[in-house]
Amino acid sequence: MLGRGKGVLLAQLFTFVSAATTTIDDTDNAWTWNNNTDGSISWYLIKPTRGCTVCGDWLPNATSPTVPVDGAYNMTFHAAHTDSTGLLKFRGNAISIYGIQFPGPGTITFSFNGSSLTYQNPPQSTIQYDFLLWQAHDLSEEEDHLVSFSAVAGALIDYAVVTSTTLDREPNSGAMLPCSTIAGIAAGPLTLIVIIALLS
């Protein structure tokens, strides 16, 4: 039992929950870009040293004959060629996959946890980067997840953003608190206080 005028040195274990996001570029090993069964290229990695010349084949009447890499994340993206398939492995409670929208014939279908969603490029004349293709929320963070996708010529995938929960513990300030203050804090809801030492 503490006497008058005595205090307690506390280690405060107040835990703050925050969200952390991780961007997975299309060149990251988390992606799997499958080739065709005959070994021919199914996906083209588009980068500054290799422009998307195949994009011009898909949109001969568009205002731009190609899709510049300047607006893409890390200046790279993947362009589907023919009957392209792939996978993305991740861990987190939410994920969003972004691509590039342009007036090509691209169609891509995402399959995840027994459901699927298909996106098709609209017949527009402008190029839009950071375009949301697919997303999922309220996922378990205790296991890895796998989303598969299949696409036809003209689908462009750029990157993914995964959200996860982080627990930030407030550092111990080593503050001396009066016993009356401690009693008031301890009585409050959802507060965890560890008494390290009693000072006499």
C-alpha atoms as a PDB file:
ATOM      1  CA  MET A   1       0.000   0.000   0.000  1.00  0.00           C
ATOM      2  CA  LEU A   2       1.343   3.388  -1.011  1.00  0.00           C
ATOM      3  CA  GLY A   3       1.721   6.158   1.527  1.00  0.00           C
ATOM      4  CA  ARG A   4       1.093   9.849   1.109  1.00  0.00           C
ATOM      5  CA  GLY A   5       3.351  11.744  -1.234  1.00  0.00           C
ATOM      6  CA  LYS A   6       4.646   8.607  -2.886  1.00  0.00           C
ATOM      7  CA  GLY A   7       4.585   8.133  -6.595  1.00  0.00           C
ATOM      8  CA  VAL A   8       4.901   5.403  -9.156  1.00  0.00           C
ATOM      9  CA  LEU A   9       7.255   5.201 -12.115  1.00  0.00           C
ATOM     10  CA  LEU A  10       5.228   3.943 -15.063  1.00  0.00           C
ATOM     11  CA  ALA A  11       5.959   2.242 -18.347  1.00  0.00           C
ATOM     12  CA  GLN A  12       3.060   3.302 -20.505  1.00  0.00           C
ATOM     13  CA  LEU A  13       1.987   0.611 -22.920  1.00  0.00           C
ATOM     14  CA  PHE A  14      -0.629   2.635 -24.729  1.00  0.00           C
ATOM     15  CA  THR A  15      -0.938   0.976 -28.143  1.00  0.00           C
ATOM     16  CA  PHE A  16      -1.963   2.927 -31.202  1.00  0.00           C
ATOM     17  CA  VAL A  17      -3.304   1.126 -34.268  1.00  0.00           C
ATOM     18  CA  SER A  18      -2.381   2.667 -37.603  1.00  0.00           C
ATOM     19  CA  ALA A  19      -2.499   1.631 -41.245  1.00  0.00           C
ATOM     20  CA  ALA A  20       0.653   1.119 -43.285  1.00  0.00           C
ATOM     21  CA  THR A  21       0.670   0.905 -47.070  1.00  0.00           C
ATOM     22  CA  THR A  22       3.147  -0.914 -49.278  1.00  0.00           C
ATOM     23  CA  THR A  23       3.431  -0.314 -53.011  1.00  0.00           C
ATOM     24  CA  ILE A  24       4.303  -3.393 -55.063  1.00  0.00           C
ATOM     25  CA  ASP A  25       5.773  -2.384 -58.403  1.00  0.00           C
ATOM     26  CA  ASP A  26       5.115  -4.611 -61.398  1.00  0.00           C
ATOM     27  CA  THR A  27       8.815  -5.588 -61.400  1.00  0.00           C
ATOM     28  CA  ASP A  28       8.611  -6.966 -57.846  1.00  0.00           C
ATOM     29  CA  ASN A  29       8.996 -10.727 -57.285  1.00  0.00           C
ATOM     30  CA  ALA A  30       5.550 -10.813 -55.679  1.00  0.00           C
ATOM     31  CA  TRP A  31       4.135 -10.834 -59.225  1.00  0.00           C
ATOM     32  CA  THR A  32       4.174 -13.857 -61.511  1.00  0.00           C
ATOM     33  CA  TRP A  33       3.880 -13.093 -65.227  1.00  0.00           C
ATOM     34  CA  ASN A  34       3.199 -16.338 -67.068  1.00  0.00           C
ATOM     35  CA  ASN A  35       4.342 -16.945 -70.632  1.00  0.00           C
ATOM     36  CA  ASN A  36       2.255 -18.849 -73.147  1.00  0.00           C
ATOM     37  CA  THR A  37       2.258 -22.632 -73.003  1.00  0.00           C
ATOM     38  CA  ASP A  38       4.428 -22.757 -76.123  1.00  0.00           C
ATOM     39  CA  GLY A  39       7.047 -20.581 -74.394  1.00  0.00           C
ATOM     40  CA  SER A  40       6.301 -17.426 -76.359  1.00  0.00           C
ATOM     41  CA  ILE A  41       6.065 -14.076 -74.565  1.00  0.00           C
ATOM     42  CA  SER A  42       2.691 -13.373 -73.032  1.00  0.00           C
ATOM     43  CA  TRP A  43       3.507 -10.143 -71.168  1.00  0.00           C
ATOM     44  CA  TYR A  44       5.721  -7.280 -72.281  1.00  0.00           C
ATOM     45  CA  LEU A  45       7.688  -5.415 -69.604  1.00  0.00           C
ATOM     46  CA  ILE A  46       7.502  -1.801 -70.734  1.00  0.00           C
ATOM     47  CA  LYS A  47      10.329   0.425 -69.483  1.00  0.00           C
ATOM     48  CA  PRO A  48      12.224   3.532 -70.644  1.00  0.00           C
ATOM     49  CA  THR A  49      14.627   1.502 -72.782  1.00  0.00           C
ATOM     50  CA  ARG A  50      11.740  -0.328 -74.396  1.00  0.00           C
ATOM     51  CA  GLY A  51       8.677   1.762 -75.139  1.00  0.00           C
ATOM     52  CA  CYS A  52       5.261   0.230 -75.600  1.00  0.00           C
ATOM     53  CA  THR A  53       5.476  -0.104 -79.361  1.00  0.00           C
ATOM     54  CA  VAL A  54       2.930  -2.909 -79.250  1.00  0.00           C
ATOM     55  CA  CYS A  55       0.453  -0.423 -77.770  1.00  0.00           C
ATOM     56  CA  GLY A  56       0.412   1.393 -81.089  1.00  0.00           C
ATOM     57  CA  ASP A  57      -0.719  -1.806 -82.794  1.00  0.00           C
ATOM     58  CA  TRP A  58      -3.798  -1.847 -80.600  1.00  0.00           C
ATOM     59  CA  LEU A  59      -4.898   1.738 -81.156  1.00  0.00           C
ATOM     60  CA  PRO A  60      -4.080   2.866 -84.695  1.00  0.00           C
ATOM     61  CA  ASN A  61      -6.724   5.598 -84.571  1.00  0.00           C
ATOM     62  CA  ALA A  62      -5.813   6.982 -81.143  1.00  0.00           C
ATOM     63  CA  THR A  63      -4.318  10.420 -80.536  1.00  0.00           C
ATOM     64  CA  SER A  64      -1.141   8.819 -79.140  1.00  0.00           C
ATOM     65  CA  PRO A  65       0.584   5.956 -81.021  1.00  0.00           C
ATOM     66  CA  THR A  66       2.009   4.558 -77.810  1.00  0.00           C
ATOM     67  CA  VAL A  67       1.722   4.729 -73.999  1.00  0.00           C
ATOM     68  CA  PRO A  68       4.652   6.693 -72.476  1.00  0.00           C
ATOM     69  CA  VAL A  69       6.261   5.233 -69.355  1.00  0.00           C
ATOM     70  CA  ASP A  70       6.750   8.683 -67.815  1.00  0.00           C
ATOM     71  CA  GLY A  71       3.440   8.565 -65.964  1.00  0.00           C
ATOM     72  CA  ALA A  72       3.791   4.980 -64.736  1.00  0.00           C
ATOM     73  CA  TYR A  73       4.986   4.069 -61.244  1.00  0.00           C
ATOM     74  CA  ASN A  74       8.794   3.665 -61.343  1.00  0.00           C
ATOM     75  CA  MET A  75       8.453   4.175 -65.109  1.00  0.00           C
ATOM     76  CA  THR A  76       7.525   0.547 -65.815  1.00  0.00           C
ATOM     77  CA  PHE A  77       4.359  -1.419 -66.505  1.00  0.00           C
ATOM     78  CA  HIS A  78       3.302  -4.760 -67.978  1.00  0.00           C
ATOM     79  CA  ALA A  79       1.309  -5.004 -71.196  1.00  0.00           C
ATOM     80  CA  ALA A  80      -0.703  -8.123 -71.967  1.00  0.00           C
ATOM     81  CA  HIS A  81      -0.014  -9.663 -75.368  1.00  0.00           C
ATOM     82  CA  THR A  82      -2.320 -12.608 -76.024  1.00  0.00           C
ATOM     83  CA  ASP A  83      -4.258 -14.688 -73.490  1.00  0.00           C
ATOM     84  CA  SER A  84      -1.964 -13.505 -70.713  1.00  0.00           C
ATOM     85  CA  THR A  85      -2.229 -14.825 -67.145  1.00  0.00           C
ATOM     86  CA  GLY A  86      -0.516 -13.951 -63.892  1.00  0.00           C
ATOM     87  CA  LEU A  87      -0.557 -14.021 -60.102  1.00  0.00           C
ATOM     88  CA  LEU A  88       0.112 -11.638 -57.233  1.00  0.00           C
ATOM     89  CA  LYS A  89       0.976 -12.889 -53.752  1.00  0.00           C
ATOM     90  CA  PHE A  90       0.511 -10.530 -50.821  1.00  0.00           C
ATOM     91  CA  ARG A  91      -0.327 -10.244 -47.133  1.00  0.00           C
ATOM     92  CA  GLY A  92      -2.499  -7.485 -45.696  1.00  0.00           C
ATOM     93  CA  ASN A  93      -6.072  -6.512 -44.917  1.00  0.00           C
ATOM     94  CA  ALA A  94      -6.736  -4.689 -48.201  1.00  0.00           C
ATOM     95  CA  ILE A  95      -5.309  -4.478 -51.703  1.00  0.00           C
ATOM     96  CA  SER A  96      -5.789  -2.305 -54.776  1.00  0.00           C
ATOM     97  CA  ILE A  97      -4.329  -3.041 -58.215  1.00  0.00           C
ATOM     98  CA  TYR A  98      -3.707  -0.122 -60.551  1.00  0.00           C
ATOM     99  CA  GLY A  99      -3.131  -0.021 -64.269  1.00  0.00           C
ATOM    100  CA  ILE A 100      -3.233   2.347 -67.192  1.00  0.00           C
ATOM    101  CA  GLN A 101      -6.489   3.082 -68.963  1.00  0.00           C
ATOM    102  CA  PHE A 102      -6.267   3.816 -72.654  1.00  0.00           C
ATOM    103  CA  PRO A 103      -8.366   3.318 -75.811  1.00  0.00           C
ATOM    104  CA  GLY A 104      -7.112  -0.180 -76.555  1.00  0.00           C
ATOM    105  CA  PRO A 105      -9.066  -3.446 -76.604  1.00  0.00           C
ATOM    106  CA  GLY A 106      -7.681  -4.559 -73.235  1.00  0.00           C
ATOM    107  CA  THR A 107      -9.817  -6.774 -71.027  1.00  0.00           C
ATOM    108  CA  ILE A 108      -8.648  -8.246 -67.725  1.00  0.00           C
ATOM    109  CA  THR A 109     -10.373 -10.568 -65.268  1.00  0.00           C
ATOM    110  CA  PHE A 110      -9.312 -10.821 -61.616  1.00  0.00           C
ATOM    111  CA  SER A 111     -10.146 -13.947 -59.607  1.00  0.00           C
ATOM    112  CA  PHE A 112      -9.951 -13.992 -55.818  1.00  0.00           C
ATOM    113  CA  ASN A 113     -11.525 -16.122 -53.080  1.00  0.00           C
ATOM    114  CA  GLY A 114     -14.015 -17.728 -55.420  1.00  0.00           C
ATOM    115  CA  SER A 115     -15.232 -14.544 -57.103  1.00  0.00           C
ATOM    116  CA  SER A 116     -14.164 -12.736 -60.256  1.00  0.00           C
ATOM    117  CA  LEU A 117     -14.392  -9.262 -61.744  1.00  0.00           C
ATOM    118  CA  THR A 118     -13.747  -8.209 -65.340  1.00  0.00           C
ATOM    119  CA  TYR A 119     -12.568  -4.795 -66.472  1.00  0.00           C
ATOM    120  CA  GLN A 120     -12.509  -3.586 -70.078  1.00  0.00           C
ATOM    121  CA  ASN A 121     -10.911  -0.428 -71.473  1.00  0.00           C
ATOM    122  CA  PRO A 122     -13.579   2.053 -72.583  1.00  0.00           C
ATOM    123  CA  PRO A 123     -13.456   3.548 -76.106  1.00  0.00           C
ATOM    124  CA  GLN A 124     -11.891   6.847 -75.054  1.00  0.00           C
ATOM    125  CA  SER A 125      -9.086   8.871 -76.584  1.00  0.00           C
ATOM    126  CA  THR A 126      -7.060   9.767 -73.495  1.00  0.00           C
ATOM    127  CA  ILE A 127      -4.528   7.862 -71.391  1.00  0.00           C
ATOM    128  CA  GLN A 128      -5.110   7.713 -67.627  1.00  0.00           C
ATOM    129  CA  TYR A 129      -2.403   6.518 -65.236  1.00  0.00           C
ATOM    130  CA  ASP A 130      -2.984   5.275 -61.651  1.00  0.00           C
ATOM    131  CA  PHE A 131      -6.280   3.796 -62.760  1.00  0.00           C
ATOM    132  CA  LEU A 132      -7.933   1.457 -60.245  1.00  0.00           C
ATOM    133  CA  LEU A 133      -8.531  -1.932 -61.844  1.00  0.00           C
ATOM    134  CA  TRP A 134      -9.490  -4.109 -58.860  1.00  0.00           C
ATOM    135  CA  GLN A 135      -9.570  -4.066 -55.069  1.00  0.00           C
ATOM    136  CA  ALA A 136     -10.449  -6.193 -52.042  1.00  0.00           C
ATOM    137  CA  HIS A 137     -10.981  -5.294 -48.382  1.00  0.00           C
ATOM    138  CA  ASP A 138     -11.496  -6.856 -44.929  1.00  0.00           C
ATOM    139  CA  LEU A 139      -8.918  -9.586 -45.443  1.00  0.00           C
ATOM    140  CA  SER A 140      -7.102 -11.657 -42.855  1.00  0.00           C
ATOM    141  CA  GLU A 141      -3.571 -10.520 -42.086  1.00  0.00           C
ATOM    142  CA  GLU A 142      -2.634 -13.916 -40.631  1.00  0.00           C
ATOM    143  CA  GLU A 143      -2.090 -15.569 -44.007  1.00  0.00           C
ATOM    144  CA  ASP A 144      -0.823 -14.933 -47.516  1.00  0.00           C
ATOM    145  CA  HIS A 145      -3.318 -14.183 -50.255  1.00  0.00           C
ATOM    146  CA  LEU A 146      -3.160 -14.931 -53.960  1.00  0.00           C
ATOM    147  CA  VAL A 147      -5.050 -13.071 -56.676  1.00  0.00           C
ATOM    148  CA  SER A 148      -4.939 -14.419 -60.211  1.00  0.00           C
ATOM    149  CA  PHE A 149      -5.707 -12.556 -63.400  1.00  0.00           C
ATOM    150  CA  SER A 150      -6.105 -13.235 -67.099  1.00  0.00           C
ATOM    151  CA  ALA A 151      -6.003 -10.664 -69.857  1.00  0.00           C
ATOM    152  CA  VAL A 152      -6.083 -10.149 -73.586  1.00  0.00           C
ATOM    153  CA  ALA A 153      -3.999  -7.748 -75.663  1.00  0.00           C
ATOM    154  CA  GLY A 154      -4.264  -4.158 -74.477  1.00  0.00           C
ATOM    155  CA  ALA A 155      -4.527  -4.664 -70.703  1.00  0.00           C
ATOM    156  CA  LEU A 156      -1.856  -2.668 -68.853  1.00  0.00           C
ATOM    157  CA  ILE A 157      -0.944  -3.384 -65.196  1.00  0.00           C
ATOM    158  CA  ASP A 158       1.270  -0.956 -63.289  1.00  0.00           C
ATOM    159  CA  TYR A 159       1.406  -1.632 -59.519  1.00  0.00           C
ATOM    160  CA  ALA A 160      -0.500  -2.697 -56.413  1.00  0.00           C
ATOM    161  CA  VAL A 161      -0.981  -1.064 -53.011  1.00  0.00           C
ATOM    162  CA  VAL A 162      -1.393  -3.301 -49.942  1.00  0.00           C
ATOM    163  CA  THR A 163      -2.683  -1.995 -46.615  1.00  0.00           C
ATOM    164  CA  SER A 164      -1.757  -3.625 -43.313  1.00  0.00           C
ATOM    165  CA  THR A 165      -2.203  -2.838 -39.635  1.00  0.00           C
ATOM    166  CA  THR A 166       0.714  -1.708 -37.482  1.00  0.00           C
ATOM    167  CA  LEU A 167       0.849  -1.463 -33.701  1.00  0.00           C
ATOM    168  CA  ASP A 168       2.809   1.510 -32.447  1.00  0.00           C
ATOM    169  CA  ARG A 169       3.747   1.485 -28.754  1.00  0.00           C
ATOM    170  CA  GLU A 170       4.255   4.843 -27.101  1.00  0.00           C
ATOM    171  CA  PRO A 171       7.759   5.049 -25.585  1.00  0.00           C
ATOM    172  CA  ASN A 172       8.053   5.146 -21.813  1.00  0.00           C
ATOM    173  CA  SER A 173       8.490   8.725 -20.697  1.00  0.00           C
ATOM    174  CA  GLY A 174       9.657   7.654 -17.227  1.00  0.00           C
ATOM    175  CA  ALA A 175       7.315  10.203 -15.703  1.00  0.00           C
ATOM    176  CA  MET A 176       6.576  10.249 -11.976  1.00  0.00           C
ATOM    177  CA  LEU A 177       2.824  10.341 -11.405  1.00  0.00           C
ATOM    178  CA  PRO A 178       0.991  10.911  -8.102  1.00  0.00           C
ATOM    179  CA  CYS A 179      -0.940   7.951  -6.767  1.00  0.00           C
ATOM    180  CA  SER A 180      -4.233   9.811  -7.104  1.00  0.00           C
ATOM    181  CA  THR A 181      -3.553  10.373 -10.806  1.00  0.00           C
ATOM    182  CA  ILE A 182      -2.696   6.716 -11.310  1.00  0.00           C
ATOM    183  CA  ALA A 183      -5.895   5.632  -9.638  1.00  0.00           C
ATOM    184  CA  GLY A 184      -7.866   7.865 -11.969  1.00  0.00           C
ATOM    185  CA  ILE A 185      -6.123   6.521 -15.069  1.00  0.00           C
ATOM    186  CA  ALA A 186      -6.433   2.906 -14.015  1.00  0.00           C
ATOM    187  CA  ALA A 187     -10.157   3.406 -13.535  1.00  0.00           C
ATOM    188  CA  GLY A 188     -10.553   4.545 -17.146  1.00  0.00           C
ATOM    189  CA  PRO A 189     -11.641   2.064 -19.819  1.00  0.00           C
ATOM    190  CA  LEU A 190      -9.252   0.293 -22.218  1.00  0.00           C
ATOM    191  CA  THR A 191      -6.105   1.547 -20.461  1.00  0.00           C
ATOM    192  CA  LEU A 192      -3.153  -0.735 -19.796  1.00  0.00           C
ATOM    193  CA  ILE A 193      -0.630   0.434 -17.222  1.00  0.00           C
ATOM    194  CA  VAL A 194       2.265  -1.563 -15.885  1.00  0.00           C
ATOM    195  CA  ILE A 195       3.753  -0.453 -12.566  1.00  0.00           C
ATOM    196  CA  ILE A 196       7.497  -0.925 -12.794  1.00  0.00           C
ATOM    197  CA  ALA A 197       8.672   0.377  -9.429  1.00  0.00           C
ATOM    198  CA  LEU A 198       7.446   2.055  -6.338  1.00  0.00           C
ATOM    199  CA  LEU A 199       9.471   4.955  -5.110  1.00  0.00           C
ATOM    200  CA  SER A 200       9.734   5.541  -1.368  1.00  0.00           C
END
